[in-house]
Short mmCIF file of C-alpha atoms and ligand atoms in Angstrom, two decimals:
data_model
loop_
_atom_site.label_atom_id
_atom_site.label_comp_id
_atom_site.label_asym_id
_atom_site.label_seq_id
_atom_site.Cartn_x
_atom_site.Cartn_y
_atom_site.Cartn_z
CA MET A 1 16.90 -26.30 3.38
CA ALA A 2 15.21 -23.00 1.91
CA ARG A 3 16.91 -19.52 1.71
CA ILE A 4 13.49 -17.48 2.80
CA VAL A 5 12.88 -13.92 3.88
CA MET A 6 10.69 -13.04 7.33
CA LYS A 7 9.07 -9.65 7.46
CA PHE A 8 7.77 -8.36 10.82
CA GLY A 9 5.68 -5.02 10.71
CA GLY A 10 5.51 -2.32 13.00
CA THR A 11 3.01 -4.28 15.38
CA SER A 12 5.02 -7.40 15.52
CA VAL A 13 8.00 -5.60 17.29
CA ALA A 14 6.47 -2.92 18.89
CA ASP A 15 8.47 -3.62 21.94
CA LEU A 16 11.11 -6.13 23.42
CA ARG A 17 8.15 -8.78 24.14
CA ARG A 18 7.07 -8.83 20.92
CA ILE A 19 10.78 -8.58 19.27
CA ARG A 20 11.60 -11.23 21.66
CA ARG A 21 8.48 -13.43 19.79
CA ALA A 22 9.85 -12.55 16.28
CA ALA A 23 13.26 -13.82 17.49
CA ALA A 24 11.46 -17.13 18.44
CA ARG A 25 10.21 -17.79 15.15
CA VAL A 26 13.38 -16.74 13.57
CA LYS A 27 15.46 -19.51 15.39
CA VAL A 28 12.60 -21.90 14.61
CA GLU A 29 13.17 -21.24 10.98
CA VAL A 30 17.10 -21.29 11.53
CA GLU A 31 17.31 -24.57 13.18
CA ALA A 32 15.37 -26.04 10.55
CA GLY A 33 18.04 -25.07 8.28
CA ASN A 34 17.07 -22.61 6.44
CA ASP A 35 19.05 -19.05 5.32
CA VAL A 36 16.82 -16.51 6.63
CA ALA A 37 16.71 -12.61 6.04
CA VAL A 38 14.54 -11.13 8.24
CA VAL A 39 13.22 -7.39 7.58
CA VAL A 40 11.95 -5.29 10.20
CA SER A 41 9.73 -2.24 10.25
CA ALA A 42 10.35 0.30 13.39
CA MET A 43 8.23 0.14 16.12
CA ALA A 44 4.41 0.63 15.88
CA GLY A 45 4.03 4.44 16.04
CA VAL A 46 7.36 5.33 15.57
CA THR A 47 7.52 6.24 11.67
CA ASN A 48 4.48 8.52 12.31
CA ALA A 49 5.76 10.38 15.34
CA MET A 50 9.05 11.26 13.20
CA VAL A 51 6.84 12.11 10.66
CA GLN A 52 5.03 14.56 12.45
CA LEU A 53 8.30 15.63 13.95
CA VAL A 54 9.68 16.93 10.68
CA SER A 55 6.25 18.71 9.79
CA ASP A 56 6.33 20.72 13.21
CA ALA A 57 9.73 21.20 12.17
CA ALA A 58 8.99 23.07 8.72
CA SER A 59 6.15 22.72 6.95
CA LEU A 60 7.98 22.16 3.46
CA ALA A 61 10.92 20.01 4.86
CA ASP A 62 14.02 18.99 2.75
CA LEU A 63 12.70 15.50 1.64
CA ARG A 64 16.25 14.29 2.14
CA GLU A 65 16.27 15.29 5.53
CA TYR A 66 12.39 14.18 6.05
CA ASP A 67 14.21 10.57 4.63
CA VAL A 68 17.07 10.38 7.19
CA VAL A 69 14.72 11.47 10.36
CA VAL A 70 11.86 9.13 9.06
CA SER A 71 14.06 5.91 8.20
CA SER A 72 15.63 6.12 11.81
CA GLY A 73 12.71 3.91 13.39
CA GLU A 74 14.16 0.34 11.42
CA GLN A 75 17.67 1.17 12.70
CA VAL A 76 16.48 0.59 16.12
CA THR A 77 14.43 -2.48 15.31
CA SER A 78 16.93 -4.14 13.20
CA GLY A 79 19.66 -3.85 16.21
CA LEU A 80 17.58 -4.64 18.98
CA LEU A 81 16.51 -8.03 16.79
CA ALA A 82 20.05 -8.81 16.22
CA VAL A 83 21.29 -8.31 20.31
CA VAL A 84 17.86 -10.51 21.18
CA LEU A 85 18.81 -13.30 18.57
CA GLN A 86 22.17 -13.26 20.02
CA SER A 87 21.20 -13.33 23.30
CA MET A 88 19.18 -16.81 21.88
CA GLY A 89 22.55 -18.35 20.25
CA VAL A 90 21.56 -17.47 16.89
CA SER A 91 24.37 -15.73 14.93
CA ALA A 92 22.85 -12.31 13.65
CA ARG A 93 23.60 -9.25 12.06
CA SER A 94 22.16 -6.05 11.44
CA TRP A 95 22.30 -4.52 8.15
CA MET A 96 21.16 -0.87 7.17
CA GLY A 97 19.99 -0.07 3.74
CA TRP A 98 23.40 1.62 2.63
CA GLN A 99 25.36 -1.13 4.10
CA ILE A 100 23.90 -3.71 1.75
CA PRO A 101 23.18 -1.74 -0.17
CA VAL A 102 19.90 -1.19 -1.48
CA ARG A 103 20.27 1.10 -4.28
CA THR A 104 17.26 3.52 -5.31
CA ASP A 105 16.75 6.32 -7.13
CA ASP A 106 16.66 9.76 -5.75
CA ALA A 107 12.66 10.17 -5.26
CA HIS A 108 13.40 11.07 -1.62
CA GLY A 109 9.88 9.94 0.51
CA SER A 110 8.87 7.19 -1.92
CA ALA A 111 12.18 5.85 -3.53
CA ARG A 112 11.95 3.17 -5.84
CA ILE A 113 14.78 0.02 -5.17
CA GLU A 114 16.54 -0.47 -8.79
CA ALA A 115 19.12 -2.43 -7.15
CA ILE A 116 20.27 -4.85 -4.20
CA GLU A 117 23.74 -6.54 -3.85
CA VAL A 118 23.79 -9.33 -1.86
CA GLN A 119 27.08 -11.41 -2.36
CA GLU A 120 28.17 -10.78 1.48
CA MET A 121 24.94 -11.62 2.74
CA LEU A 122 24.66 -14.89 0.88
CA ARG A 123 28.32 -15.38 2.00
CA ARG A 124 27.39 -14.58 5.87
CA PHE A 125 24.23 -17.01 5.11
CA GLY A 126 27.11 -19.71 4.47
CA GLU A 127 28.60 -19.15 7.90
CA GLY A 128 24.79 -19.69 9.26
CA GLN A 129 24.45 -15.79 10.04
CA VAL A 130 21.34 -14.42 9.88
CA ALA A 131 20.58 -11.14 8.03
CA VAL A 132 18.46 -8.33 10.05
CA VAL A 133 17.78 -5.60 7.42
CA ALA A 134 16.44 -2.41 8.37
CA GLY A 135 13.32 -2.37 6.17
CA PHE A 136 11.86 0.77 4.55
CA GLN A 137 15.42 2.57 3.35
CA GLY A 138 17.85 2.68 1.05
CA ILE A 139 20.48 4.80 -1.01
CA ASP A 140 20.25 7.04 -3.91
CA PRO A 141 23.02 7.72 -6.27
CA GLN A 142 24.54 10.46 -4.17
CA GLY A 143 25.19 8.11 -1.40
CA ARG A 144 22.05 9.88 0.70
CA ILE A 145 19.74 7.69 2.96
CA THR A 146 16.28 7.28 0.97
CA THR A 147 12.94 6.01 2.23
CA LEU A 148 10.24 3.81 0.13
CA GLY A 149 7.21 5.60 1.02
CA ARG A 150 4.89 4.19 3.81
CA GLY A 151 4.35 0.59 4.37
CA GLY A 152 7.71 0.35 2.30
CA SER A 153 9.54 -2.36 4.54
CA ASP A 154 6.86 -5.15 2.58
CA THR A 155 8.83 -3.88 -0.86
CA SER A 156 11.99 -4.16 1.28
CA ALA A 157 11.44 -7.68 2.16
CA VAL A 158 9.77 -8.70 -1.25
CA ALA A 159 13.04 -7.07 -3.23
CA LEU A 160 15.54 -8.54 -1.21
CA ALA A 161 13.83 -12.18 -1.66
CA ALA A 162 13.75 -11.57 -5.36
CA ALA A 163 17.79 -10.36 -5.05
CA LEU A 164 18.31 -13.28 -3.17
CA GLN A 165 16.56 -15.74 -4.96
CA ALA A 166 14.43 -17.26 -1.99
CA ASP A 167 12.02 -19.87 -1.99
CA ARG A 168 9.59 -17.91 0.37
CA CYS A 169 8.92 -14.15 1.24
CA ASP A 170 6.65 -14.48 4.85
CA ILE A 171 4.81 -11.01 5.66
CA TYR A 172 4.00 -11.63 9.27
CA THR A 173 1.67 -8.88 10.90
CA ASP A 174 -1.18 -8.11 13.21
CA VAL A 175 -3.62 -10.07 11.12
CA ASP A 176 -3.67 -13.53 9.93
CA GLY A 177 -3.35 -13.05 6.47
CA VAL A 178 -5.12 -10.92 3.56
CA TYR A 179 -9.35 -10.79 4.14
CA THR A 180 -12.18 -10.37 1.98
CA THR A 181 -11.86 -6.70 3.36
CA ASP A 182 -10.56 -4.67 6.41
CA PRO A 183 -11.01 -6.93 9.05
CA ARG A 184 -11.25 -4.25 11.47
CA ILE A 185 -14.25 -2.60 9.99
CA VAL A 186 -16.42 -5.52 8.61
CA ALA A 187 -16.51 -8.21 11.53
CA LYS A 188 -17.67 -11.01 8.72
CA ALA A 189 -14.78 -10.38 6.82
CA ARG A 190 -13.27 -13.67 5.52
CA LYS A 191 -9.46 -14.73 4.92
CA LEU A 192 -8.77 -15.74 2.10
CA ASP A 193 -6.50 -19.32 1.61
CA ARG A 194 -5.39 -17.69 -1.82
CA ILE A 195 -5.53 -14.67 -3.89
CA THR A 196 -4.10 -13.66 -7.40
CA TYR A 197 -1.05 -11.21 -7.62
CA GLU A 198 -3.23 -9.13 -9.71
CA GLU A 199 -6.41 -8.84 -7.13
CA MET A 200 -3.87 -8.42 -4.37
CA LEU A 201 -2.25 -5.67 -6.33
CA GLU A 202 -5.93 -4.04 -7.15
CA MET A 203 -6.48 -4.53 -3.23
CA ALA A 204 -3.32 -2.66 -2.48
CA SER A 205 -3.55 0.35 -4.88
CA GLN A 206 -7.26 0.68 -3.84
CA GLY A 207 -6.45 1.02 -0.17
CA ALA A 208 -5.97 -2.23 1.61
CA LYS A 209 -2.92 -1.57 3.73
CA VAL A 210 -1.81 -4.96 4.09
CA LEU A 211 0.65 -4.96 1.35
CA GLN A 212 2.54 -1.81 -0.31
CA THR A 213 1.13 -1.52 -3.73
CA ARG A 214 4.90 -1.58 -5.09
CA SER A 215 5.82 -4.86 -3.19
CA VAL A 216 2.85 -6.54 -4.97
CA GLU A 217 4.04 -5.36 -8.07
CA MET A 218 7.66 -6.48 -7.56
CA ALA A 219 6.24 -10.13 -6.51
CA MET A 220 4.59 -10.19 -9.72
CA LYS A 221 7.25 -9.40 -11.43
CA HIS A 222 9.73 -11.74 -9.90
CA HIS A 223 7.87 -14.41 -9.40
CA VAL A 224 8.14 -14.07 -5.47
CA ARG A 225 5.91 -16.47 -3.42
CA ILE A 226 4.46 -14.38 -0.92
CA GLN A 227 2.52 -15.57 2.05
CA VAL A 228 0.65 -13.28 4.77
CA LEU A 229 0.59 -14.06 8.29
CA SER A 230 -0.07 -13.66 12.13
CA SER A 231 3.07 -12.75 14.13
CA PHE A 232 0.65 -13.63 17.30
CA GLU A 233 -0.70 -17.01 15.91
CA ASP A 234 0.16 -19.83 14.40
CA THR A 235 -2.39 -20.29 11.52
CA PRO A 236 -1.76 -20.79 7.96
CA GLY A 237 -1.98 -17.15 6.42
CA THR A 238 -2.79 -16.36 2.86
CA LEU A 239 -0.66 -17.16 -0.46
CA VAL A 240 -0.46 -14.15 -3.18
CA VAL A 241 -0.22 -16.82 -6.51
CA ASP A 242 -0.92 -17.27 -9.93
CA GLU A 243 -4.22 -17.55 -11.15
CA ASP A 244 -3.75 -21.10 -12.42
CA GLU A 245 -3.36 -21.85 -9.28
CA ILE A 246 -6.53 -21.10 -7.97
CA VAL A 247 -9.15 -23.59 -8.58
CA GLU A 248 -12.60 -21.65 -7.89
CA GLN A 249 -12.84 -18.35 -8.56
CA ALA A 250 -14.80 -16.01 -6.89
CA LEU A 251 -16.92 -13.21 -8.87
CA VAL A 252 -15.78 -10.76 -6.35
CA SER A 253 -12.87 -11.35 -4.18
CA GLY A 254 -12.41 -8.64 -1.94
CA ILE A 255 -13.69 -5.14 -1.31
CA ALA A 256 -11.18 -2.16 -0.69
CA TYR A 257 -11.67 1.65 0.33
CA SER A 258 -9.41 4.50 0.57
CA ARG A 259 -9.90 7.38 2.46
CA ASP A 260 -6.74 9.05 0.76
CA GLU A 261 -8.83 10.78 -1.62
CA ALA A 262 -10.13 14.31 -2.09
CA LYS A 263 -13.15 15.87 -4.95
CA ILE A 264 -12.72 19.15 -6.82
CA THR A 265 -15.56 19.84 -9.04
CA LEU A 266 -14.90 22.86 -11.55
CA LEU A 267 -18.56 24.47 -12.15
CA ARG A 268 -19.05 25.73 -15.82
CA VAL A 269 -15.96 24.75 -17.19
CA LEU A 270 -15.72 25.77 -21.27
CA ASP A 271 -17.00 23.13 -23.21
CA GLN A 272 -13.93 23.18 -26.08
CA PRO A 273 -11.24 20.99 -27.55
CA GLY A 274 -8.06 21.83 -25.08
CA VAL A 275 -9.71 22.30 -22.23
CA ALA A 276 -9.23 19.01 -20.63
CA ALA A 277 -5.61 19.11 -21.14
CA LYS A 278 -5.22 22.65 -20.12
CA ILE A 279 -6.99 21.65 -16.26
CA PHE A 280 -5.06 18.25 -16.54
CA GLY A 281 -1.56 19.36 -17.47
CA PRO A 282 -0.54 21.97 -14.96
CA LEU A 283 -1.74 19.47 -11.86
CA ALA A 284 0.51 16.97 -13.69
CA GLU A 285 3.50 19.54 -13.94
CA ALA A 286 2.61 20.06 -10.13
CA ALA A 287 3.33 16.22 -9.62
CA ILE A 288 -0.44 15.88 -8.76
CA ASN A 289 -2.11 12.63 -9.55
CA VAL A 290 -5.68 12.59 -10.54
CA ASP A 291 -7.40 9.19 -9.98
CA MET A 292 -11.20 9.31 -10.92
CA ILE A 293 -12.76 12.06 -13.90
CA VAL A 294 -15.79 12.46 -14.29
CA GLN A 295 -17.18 14.97 -16.78
CA ASN A 296 -21.03 16.41 -16.70
CA VAL A 297 -23.32 17.80 -19.01
CA SER A 298 -24.31 21.70 -17.70
CA ALA A 299 -27.33 23.58 -18.05
CA GLU A 300 -25.33 25.71 -20.71
CA THR A 301 -24.56 24.36 -23.78
CA GLU A 302 -20.84 25.93 -23.87
CA ARG A 303 -19.97 24.72 -20.54
CA THR A 304 -19.84 21.88 -18.51
CA ASP A 305 -19.13 20.82 -15.04
CA LEU A 306 -15.97 18.79 -14.29
CA THR A 307 -15.03 16.79 -11.29
CA PHE A 308 -12.19 14.60 -10.48
CA THR A 309 -10.47 13.27 -7.36
CA VAL A 310 -6.85 14.12 -6.15
CA GLY A 311 -4.69 12.46 -3.17
CA LYS A 312 -6.14 14.04 0.13
CA SER A 313 -2.71 15.50 1.26
CA GLU A 314 -2.37 17.33 -2.13
CA LEU A 315 -5.44 19.01 -2.40
CA GLU A 316 -4.34 22.27 -0.91
CA ARG A 317 -1.83 22.52 -3.60
CA ALA A 318 -4.10 20.95 -6.42
CA VAL A 319 -6.40 24.01 -5.59
CA ALA A 320 -4.26 26.07 -5.66
CA VAL A 321 -2.83 25.15 -8.96
CA LEU A 322 -6.40 25.59 -10.74
CA ARG A 323 -7.64 28.93 -8.75
CA ALA A 324 -4.10 30.45 -10.56
CA ARG A 325 -5.17 29.71 -13.67
CA GLN A 326 -9.16 30.42 -13.35
CA GLU A 327 -9.18 33.07 -16.00
CA GLU A 328 -7.99 30.69 -18.61
CA LEU A 329 -9.83 27.66 -17.70
CA GLY A 330 -13.00 29.82 -17.57
CA PHE A 331 -14.52 28.16 -15.11
CA VAL A 332 -17.12 29.48 -12.57
CA GLU A 333 -16.51 28.36 -9.24
CA LEU A 334 -14.39 25.59 -7.54
CA LEU A 335 -15.74 23.54 -5.09
CA SER A 336 -13.48 20.77 -2.91
CA ASP A 337 -14.47 17.95 -0.56
CA PRO A 338 -11.96 16.10 1.31
CA ASN A 339 -14.79 14.29 3.12
CA VAL A 340 -15.31 11.37 0.70
CA VAL A 341 -13.87 7.91 0.46
CA LYS A 342 -13.21 5.39 -2.42
CA VAL A 343 -14.93 1.83 -2.58
CA SER A 344 -13.32 -1.05 -4.49
CA VAL A 345 -15.24 -4.22 -5.47
CA ILE A 346 -12.39 -6.62 -7.05
CA GLY A 347 -11.91 -10.06 -8.53
CA VAL A 348 -10.91 -11.55 -11.86
CA GLY A 349 -13.87 -13.07 -12.47
CA MET A 350 -15.49 -9.50 -13.26
CA ARG A 351 -13.62 -10.29 -16.96
CA SER A 352 -16.19 -13.22 -17.77
CA HIS A 353 -19.10 -12.07 -15.62
CA ALA A 354 -21.49 -8.49 -16.61
CA GLY A 355 -23.49 -7.08 -13.98
CA VAL A 356 -20.93 -7.01 -11.05
CA ALA A 357 -21.01 -3.09 -11.22
CA GLN A 358 -25.14 -3.19 -11.29
CA GLN A 359 -25.07 -5.06 -8.28
CA MET A 360 -22.75 -2.65 -6.39
CA PHE A 361 -24.85 0.10 -7.48
CA THR A 362 -28.10 -1.49 -6.15
CA ALA A 363 -26.97 -2.58 -2.65
CA LEU A 364 -25.63 1.39 -2.16
CA ALA A 365 -28.88 2.87 -3.51
CA GLU A 366 -30.94 0.18 -1.06
CA ARG A 367 -28.96 1.50 1.79
CA GLY A 368 -29.33 5.23 0.55
CA ILE A 369 -26.14 5.99 -0.56
CA ASN A 370 -24.99 8.64 -3.38
CA ILE A 371 -22.56 7.98 -5.91
CA GLN A 372 -20.68 10.83 -6.63
CA VAL A 373 -18.11 9.30 -9.29
CA ILE A 374 -17.57 6.23 -10.72
CA SER A 375 -14.15 4.37 -12.30
CA THR A 376 -13.99 1.05 -13.26
CA SER A 377 -11.06 -1.70 -14.83
CA GLU A 378 -10.90 -4.90 -15.88
CA ILE A 379 -11.24 -6.24 -12.89
CA LYS A 380 -12.74 -3.67 -10.24
CA VAL A 381 -15.30 -1.19 -10.07
CA SER A 382 -14.86 2.00 -8.21
CA VAL A 383 -17.33 4.38 -6.53
CA LEU A 384 -16.73 7.64 -4.49
CA ILE A 385 -19.11 8.11 -1.73
CA ALA A 386 -19.36 10.27 1.34
CA GLU A 387 -16.91 9.50 4.07
CA GLU A 388 -19.46 9.08 6.89
CA TYR A 389 -21.02 5.95 4.49
CA THR A 390 -17.87 3.95 4.41
CA GLU A 391 -18.41 1.06 7.59
CA LEU A 392 -22.35 1.06 5.87
CA ALA A 393 -20.96 0.44 2.10
CA LEU A 394 -18.17 -1.81 3.33
CA ARG A 395 -20.57 -4.01 5.05
CA GLY A 396 -23.49 -4.15 2.62
CA LEU A 397 -21.38 -4.92 -0.32
CA HIS A 398 -20.00 -7.41 1.35
CA THR A 399 -23.22 -9.18 2.02
CA ALA A 400 -24.10 -8.30 -1.23
CA TYR A 401 -21.48 -10.28 -2.58
CA GLY A 402 -21.77 -13.02 -0.78
CA LEU A 403 -18.59 -12.46 1.02
CA ASP A 404 -19.66 -13.00 4.77
CA ALA A 405 -18.38 -15.57 6.64
CA ALA A 406 -20.82 -18.19 7.87
P1 ADP B 501 2.26 -3.61 9.40
O1 ADP B 501 2.38 -2.85 10.45
O2 ADP B 501 2.82 -5.07 9.77
O3 ADP B 501 2.82 -3.69 8.34
P2 ADP B 501 -0.23 -2.50 8.57
O4 ADP B 501 -1.06 -2.09 9.78
O5 ADP B 501 0.73 -2.26 7.49
O6 ADP B 501 0.50 -4.05 9.27
O7 ADP B 501 -0.93 -4.29 7.68
C1 ADP B 501 -2.10 -4.64 8.24
C2 ADP B 501 -3.21 -3.88 8.28
O8 ADP B 501 -3.89 -4.06 7.24
C3 ADP B 501 -4.22 -4.82 9.15
O9 ADP B 501 -4.06 -4.53 10.60
C4 ADP B 501 -5.76 -4.35 8.70
O10 ADP B 501 -6.53 -3.26 9.43
C5 ADP B 501 -5.31 -3.70 7.31
N1 ADP B 501 -6.17 -3.98 6.11
C6 ADP B 501 -7.18 -3.69 5.44
N2 ADP B 501 -7.48 -4.37 4.43
C7 ADP B 501 -7.09 -5.55 4.89
C8 ADP B 501 -7.32 -7.05 4.33
N3 ADP B 501 -7.84 -6.61 2.99
N4 ADP B 501 -7.04 -8.03 4.64
C9 ADP B 501 -6.02 -7.73 5.96
N5 ADP B 501 -5.16 -6.71 6.35
C10 ADP B 501 -6.39 -5.66 5.60
N1 LIG B 502 8.05 1.91 9.15
C1 LIG B 502 7.50 2.56 7.87
C2 LIG B 502 5.78 3.02 7.84
O1 LIG B 502 5.42 2.89 9.03
C3 LIG B 502 7.63 1.34 6.86
C4 LIG B 502 6.64 -0.06 7.24
O2 LIG B 502 5.94 0.13 8.54
O3 LIG B 502 6.79 -0.67 6.41
O4 LIG B 502 5.35 3.47 6.97
MG1 MG B 503 2.45 -2.43 6.57
#
């Protein structure tokens, strides 16, 4: 007998037929004698529709009310799944975030989980009851509903698995595992049997939406065994594991991309000590994250050009913050470009092997793709390129690193 958390994403609970299919999977685990907590997302498309409604209602909505609206989809699916399980003879009840409770901080819209109280859920496991938990939601210290950021049901599931000290956290989704890159863009993408926490963390944070970044962080910290698998097919999924559980390590394990970036260039900024602080300080104060940065040498010795990226949704705000300080910063012109994509190659094998970046630059050059900004870390190389080349770059790199499926 094991204690398991099963998470079903939006497409896996998109309609009643799929909810019944998910319920059948839950029933199998219950009949095998396991204690089961199920975490559900909203039906596919519902959260997007709610986000749109809020932004149509007011351009700068109160984030506490945003959370009230966008968390609602999970209330529906958790209730429906509990009803369907009961109709199949499985004892089950739904749990909203506030009922458990899932305690978070008050960063509405992307709150962090601080604690989950599971005593009552554990007691009910003892009575054979399945817990059906609304993912994505929690409660702040003032008792108000919070949400965990888009894709946050993954984090609900992993956090619950950690709190329950579960043996497994199975993430059921619309692909049958983690692939070398997004299988919807690269037909030759290959399913990985295993991927390390560290690589999965980089893949997620560089844009692979299959798991929310925070869920991987949390799994790594609390040693939660995550498995990503299909809710539609009975095929083995991908296990996220420690590095020593992987026998043969590829140089590059995966390629991720993110369309969420936008580029800003400040032309002819004064080249003096303190200028970078003056530029990035106000952006940080406005809670705008800066990701990639490159400083170019300008024709004039006293001045330099500075290029960096911010989140696409924050571009307008970032431009406003900088323009308001144009005189102080001394730049002559500000250029902004939302039509960029960040492509990253990831692999723990990079630590011990040189030449990975060079291979990337060559593969892109051979396809006539210009690199605008580069950034690296111990296990990844990222480049910023024009968005129109996304598919070409992903497919080209996938082949260049020998990742194509046979
Ligand atoms: P869910 O609704 O189940 O949470 P998501 O849409 O959030 O599902 O995540 C699954 C999607 O992630 C897939 O449909 C796929 O297009 C995308 N994806 C991006 N990169 C990868 C990757 N490396 N491996 C698998 N899926 C990926
Ligand atoms: N329903 C939420 C979203 O679409 C949470 C999730 O699906 O993980 O972002
Ligand atoms: Mg998701």
